[in-house]
mmCIF file of C-alpha atoms and ligand atoms in Angstrom:
data_model
loop_
_atom_site.group_PDB
_atom_site.id
_atom_site.type_symbol
_atom_site.label_atom_id
_atom_site.label_comp_id
_atom_site.label_asym_id
_atom_site.label_seq_id
_atom_site.Cartn_x
_atom_site.Cartn_y
_atom_site.Cartn_z
ATOM 1 C CA UNK A 1013 0.000 0.000 0.000
ATOM 2 C CA UNK A 1014 1.425 3.360 -0.891
ATOM 3 C CA UNK A 1015 0.355 6.947 -1.279
ATOM 4 C CA UNK A 1016 0.215 8.644 -4.652
ATOM 5 C CA UNK A 1017 0.495 12.065 -6.183
ATOM 6 C CA UNK A 1018 -2.106 12.384 -8.880
ATOM 7 C CA UNK A 1019 -0.663 15.174 -10.986
ATOM 8 C CA UNK A 1020 -3.354 17.510 -12.336
ATOM 9 C CA UNK A 1021 -0.989 20.095 -13.778
ATOM 10 C CA UNK A 1022 -2.308 21.688 -16.918
ATOM 11 C CA UNK A 1023 -0.275 20.508 -19.892
ATOM 12 C CA UNK A 1024 -1.194 21.949 -23.266
ATOM 13 C CA UNK A 1025 -4.828 22.467 -22.257
ATOM 14 C CA UNK A 1026 -5.206 19.001 -20.776
ATOM 15 C CA UNK A 1027 -4.490 17.882 -17.236
ATOM 16 C CA UNK A 1028 -1.331 15.774 -16.858
ATOM 17 C CA UNK A 1029 -3.319 13.044 -15.096
ATOM 18 C CA UNK A 1030 -0.293 10.986 -14.158
ATOM 19 C CA UNK A 1031 -0.252 8.938 -10.983
ATOM 20 C CA UNK A 1032 3.115 9.011 -9.255
ATOM 21 C CA UNK A 1033 3.481 6.212 -6.731
ATOM 22 C CA UNK A 1034 5.195 6.973 -3.427
ATOM 23 C CA UNK A 1035 6.473 3.551 -2.442
ATOM 24 C CA UNK A 1036 6.188 3.257 1.314
ATOM 25 C CA UNK A 1037 9.786 2.279 2.189
ATOM 26 C CA UNK A 1038 11.213 5.503 0.871
ATOM 27 C CA UNK A 1039 8.526 7.959 1.865
ATOM 28 C CA UNK A 1040 7.142 6.631 5.167
ATOM 29 C CA UNK A 1041 8.898 9.366 7.169
ATOM 30 C CA UNK A 1042 10.088 11.806 4.589
ATOM 31 C CA UNK A 1043 10.194 15.469 3.811
ATOM 32 C CA UNK A 1044 11.356 16.726 0.453
ATOM 33 C CA UNK A 1045 10.555 17.330 -3.156
ATOM 34 C CA UNK A 1046 9.590 14.849 -5.798
ATOM 35 C CA UNK A 1047 8.964 15.292 -9.493
ATOM 36 C CA UNK A 1048 6.037 14.159 -11.595
ATOM 37 C CA UNK A 1049 7.298 11.501 -13.987
ATOM 38 C CA UNK A 1050 5.349 12.926 -16.910
ATOM 39 C CA UNK A 1051 5.491 16.707 -16.770
ATOM 40 C CA UNK A 1052 8.332 17.208 -14.291
ATOM 41 C CA UNK A 1053 6.310 19.417 -11.930
ATOM 42 C CA UNK A 1054 8.055 19.450 -8.549
ATOM 43 C CA UNK A 1055 5.929 18.731 -5.491
ATOM 44 C CA UNK A 1056 6.861 19.248 -1.878
ATOM 45 C CA UNK A 1057 5.594 16.617 0.556
ATOM 46 C CA UNK A 1058 6.064 15.933 4.246
ATOM 47 C CA UNK A 1059 4.989 12.475 5.270
ATOM 48 C CA UNK A 1060 4.940 11.258 8.880
ATOM 49 C CA UNK A 1061 4.373 7.564 9.562
ATOM 50 C CA UNK A 1062 2.832 7.113 6.146
ATOM 51 C CA UNK A 1063 0.403 9.982 6.650
ATOM 52 C CA UNK A 1064 0.530 12.960 4.307
ATOM 53 C CA UNK A 1065 1.164 15.719 6.840
ATOM 54 C CA UNK A 1066 1.888 18.492 4.314
ATOM 55 C CA UNK A 1067 1.485 18.702 0.583
ATOM 56 C CA UNK A 1068 1.640 17.754 -2.134
ATOM 57 C CA UNK A 1069 2.404 21.400 -2.846
ATOM 58 C CA UNK A 1070 3.708 22.643 -6.161
ATOM 59 C CA UNK A 1071 7.200 24.157 -6.039
ATOM 60 C CA UNK A 1072 7.764 25.768 -9.405
ATOM 61 C CA UNK A 1073 11.391 26.325 -10.394
ATOM 62 C CA UNK A 1074 12.833 24.129 -7.638
ATOM 63 C CA UNK A 1075 14.810 20.938 -8.089
ATOM 64 C CA UNK A 1076 13.397 17.637 -6.894
ATOM 65 C CA UNK A 1077 15.251 15.506 -4.340
ATOM 66 C CA UNK A 1078 14.061 12.263 -5.813
ATOM 67 C CA UNK A 1079 11.690 10.742 -8.338
ATOM 68 C CA UNK A 1080 8.844 8.288 -8.000
ATOM 69 C CA UNK A 1081 9.713 4.658 -8.544
ATOM 70 C CA UNK A 1082 6.804 4.096 -10.887
ATOM 71 C CA UNK A 1083 4.100 6.159 -12.539
ATOM 72 C CA UNK A 1084 1.188 5.444 -14.817
ATOM 73 C CA UNK A 1085 -1.594 7.139 -16.712
ATOM 74 C CA UNK A 1086 -4.920 5.468 -16.033
ATOM 75 C CA UNK A 1087 -6.789 7.492 -18.667
ATOM 76 C CA UNK A 1088 -4.261 6.490 -21.279
ATOM 77 C CA UNK A 1089 -4.519 2.739 -21.438
ATOM 78 C CA UNK A 1090 -1.559 1.022 -19.879
ATOM 79 C CA UNK A 1091 0.888 3.878 -20.442
ATOM 80 C CA UNK A 1092 3.413 3.937 -17.646
ATOM 81 C CA UNK A 1093 6.937 4.773 -16.597
ATOM 82 C CA UNK A 1094 8.793 1.790 -15.211
ATOM 83 C CA UNK A 1095 11.609 2.224 -12.682
ATOM 84 C CA UNK A 1096 14.863 3.778 -13.885
ATOM 85 C CA UNK A 1097 13.674 6.046 -16.713
ATOM 86 C CA UNK A 1098 16.273 8.816 -16.844
ATOM 87 C CA UNK A 1099 14.889 12.097 -15.485
ATOM 88 C CA UNK A 1100 11.465 10.612 -14.711
ATOM 89 C CA UNK A 1101 11.661 7.659 -12.346
ATOM 90 C CA UNK A 1102 14.477 6.401 -10.150
ATOM 91 C CA UNK A 1103 16.023 2.963 -10.503
ATOM 92 C CA UNK A 1104 14.859 0.120 -8.307
ATOM 93 C CA UNK A 1105 17.709 -0.876 -6.014
ATOM 94 C CA UNK A 1106 15.885 -3.370 -3.824
ATOM 95 C CA UNK A 1107 16.745 -1.420 -0.699
ATOM 96 C CA UNK A 1108 15.117 1.216 1.495
ATOM 97 C CA UNK A 1109 16.903 4.541 1.921
ATOM 98 C CA UNK A 1110 20.288 4.365 3.621
ATOM 99 C CA UNK A 1111 18.985 5.925 6.826
ATOM 100 C CA UNK A 1112 16.591 3.023 7.366
ATOM 101 C CA UNK A 1113 19.245 0.325 7.039
ATOM 102 C CA UNK A 1114 19.862 -0.324 10.700
ATOM 103 C CA UNK A 1115 21.328 -3.165 12.670
ATOM 104 C CA UNK A 1116 19.245 -5.724 14.503
ATOM 105 C CA UNK A 1117 18.574 -5.043 18.164
ATOM 106 C CA UNK A 1118 19.925 -8.080 20.034
ATOM 107 C CA UNK A 1119 17.327 -8.430 22.749
ATOM 108 C CA UNK A 1120 18.280 -10.948 25.418
ATOM 109 C CA UNK A 1121 15.370 -10.315 27.785
ATOM 110 C CA UNK A 1122 11.689 -9.926 27.122
ATOM 111 C CA UNK A 1123 9.750 -6.909 28.314
ATOM 112 C CA UNK A 1124 8.802 -8.971 31.394
ATOM 113 C CA UNK A 1125 12.449 -9.705 32.146
ATOM 114 C CA UNK A 1126 12.534 -13.320 30.974
ATOM 115 C CA UNK A 1127 15.474 -14.540 28.902
ATOM 116 C CA UNK A 1128 14.764 -14.927 25.195
ATOM 117 C CA UNK A 1129 16.786 -16.413 22.351
ATOM 118 C CA UNK A 1130 16.156 -13.847 19.652
ATOM 119 C CA UNK A 1131 19.816 -12.928 19.374
ATOM 120 C CA UNK A 1132 22.876 -14.173 17.590
ATOM 121 C CA UNK A 1133 25.221 -15.839 17.485
ATOM 122 C CA UNK A 1134 23.574 -18.543 19.531
ATOM 123 C CA UNK A 1135 26.039 -20.668 21.481
ATOM 124 C CA UNK A 1136 26.979 -24.048 20.009
ATOM 125 C CA UNK A 1137 24.020 -26.154 20.975
ATOM 126 C CA UNK A 1138 22.586 -29.620 21.000
ATOM 127 C CA UNK A 1139 19.500 -31.346 19.664
ATOM 128 C CA UNK A 1140 18.452 -32.086 16.123
ATOM 129 C CA UNK A 1141 20.381 -29.775 13.804
ATOM 130 C CA UNK A 1142 21.344 -27.721 16.811
ATOM 131 C CA UNK A 1143 17.734 -26.781 17.396
ATOM 132 C CA UNK A 1144 17.783 -27.415 21.164
ATOM 133 C CA UNK A 1145 14.136 -28.409 20.897
ATOM 134 C CA UNK A 1146 12.238 -27.187 23.894
ATOM 135 C CA UNK A 1147 15.219 -27.510 26.151
ATOM 136 C CA UNK A 1148 17.491 -24.522 26.528
ATOM 137 C CA UNK A 1149 20.102 -25.238 29.131
ATOM 138 C CA UNK A 1150 20.564 -21.564 29.674
ATOM 139 C CA UNK A 1151 22.859 -21.866 32.686
ATOM 140 C CA UNK A 1152 25.308 -24.041 30.787
ATOM 141 C CA UNK A 1153 25.053 -22.592 27.282
ATOM 142 C CA UNK A 1154 24.616 -18.888 27.950
ATOM 143 C CA UNK A 1155 26.054 -18.226 31.406
ATOM 144 C CA UNK A 1156 26.087 -14.433 30.912
ATOM 145 C CA UNK A 1157 22.355 -14.418 30.123
ATOM 146 C CA UNK A 1158 21.744 -16.693 33.110
ATOM 147 C CA UNK A 1159 23.689 -14.316 35.321
ATOM 148 C CA UNK A 1160 21.718 -11.352 34.046
ATOM 149 C CA UNK A 1161 18.514 -13.265 34.689
ATOM 150 C CA UNK A 1162 19.535 -13.967 38.296
ATOM 151 C CA UNK A 1163 20.264 -10.272 38.823
ATOM 152 C CA UNK A 1164 16.874 -9.338 37.384
ATOM 153 C CA UNK A 1165 15.173 -11.906 39.649
ATOM 154 C CA UNK A 1166 16.968 -10.479 42.685
ATOM 155 C CA UNK A 1167 15.957 -6.944 41.780
ATOM 156 C CA UNK A 1168 12.346 -8.017 41.254
ATOM 157 C CA UNK A 1169 12.384 -7.028 37.588
ATOM 158 C CA UNK A 1170 10.849 -10.293 36.390
ATOM 159 C CA UNK A 1171 7.094 -10.210 35.997
ATOM 160 C CA UNK A 1172 4.471 -12.615 34.776
ATOM 161 C CA UNK A 1173 2.270 -9.895 33.309
HETATM 162 ZN ZN1 ZN B 2390 2.451 15.788 -14.113
#
């Protein structure tokens, strides 16, 4: 699901009527200018958590920061601009913007203070294909997590609810 800019700019007596797709990864929290793939009109938008907070507002004479990934013209059959058309759409690079490429948060305790195994690397383990099954000998395999758990227990930071 993504937002769109339906360009209605007058172009030779007819509206541009091009739909510029704002793919969610890149525009979810974004402020900047984007061009219409057809007529090149620059629009300012400010999107917060996927919600169009400001815009789209025309910014004549300004340069766009980026382009839509894809655009089409619903009143014109299947006419469209696929990704990577020079000066109209940007290439598809299979990745979100650099700012959103984070590192995984290695959580060793749940919000209730119980040890969890959603971190890596897991210690060399036992069981079928190292799966450990339902048995996690935490004291033996992950002594530092066990120690942390004991400290949390002592401080009363472990809850059931
Ligand atoms: Zn346009």
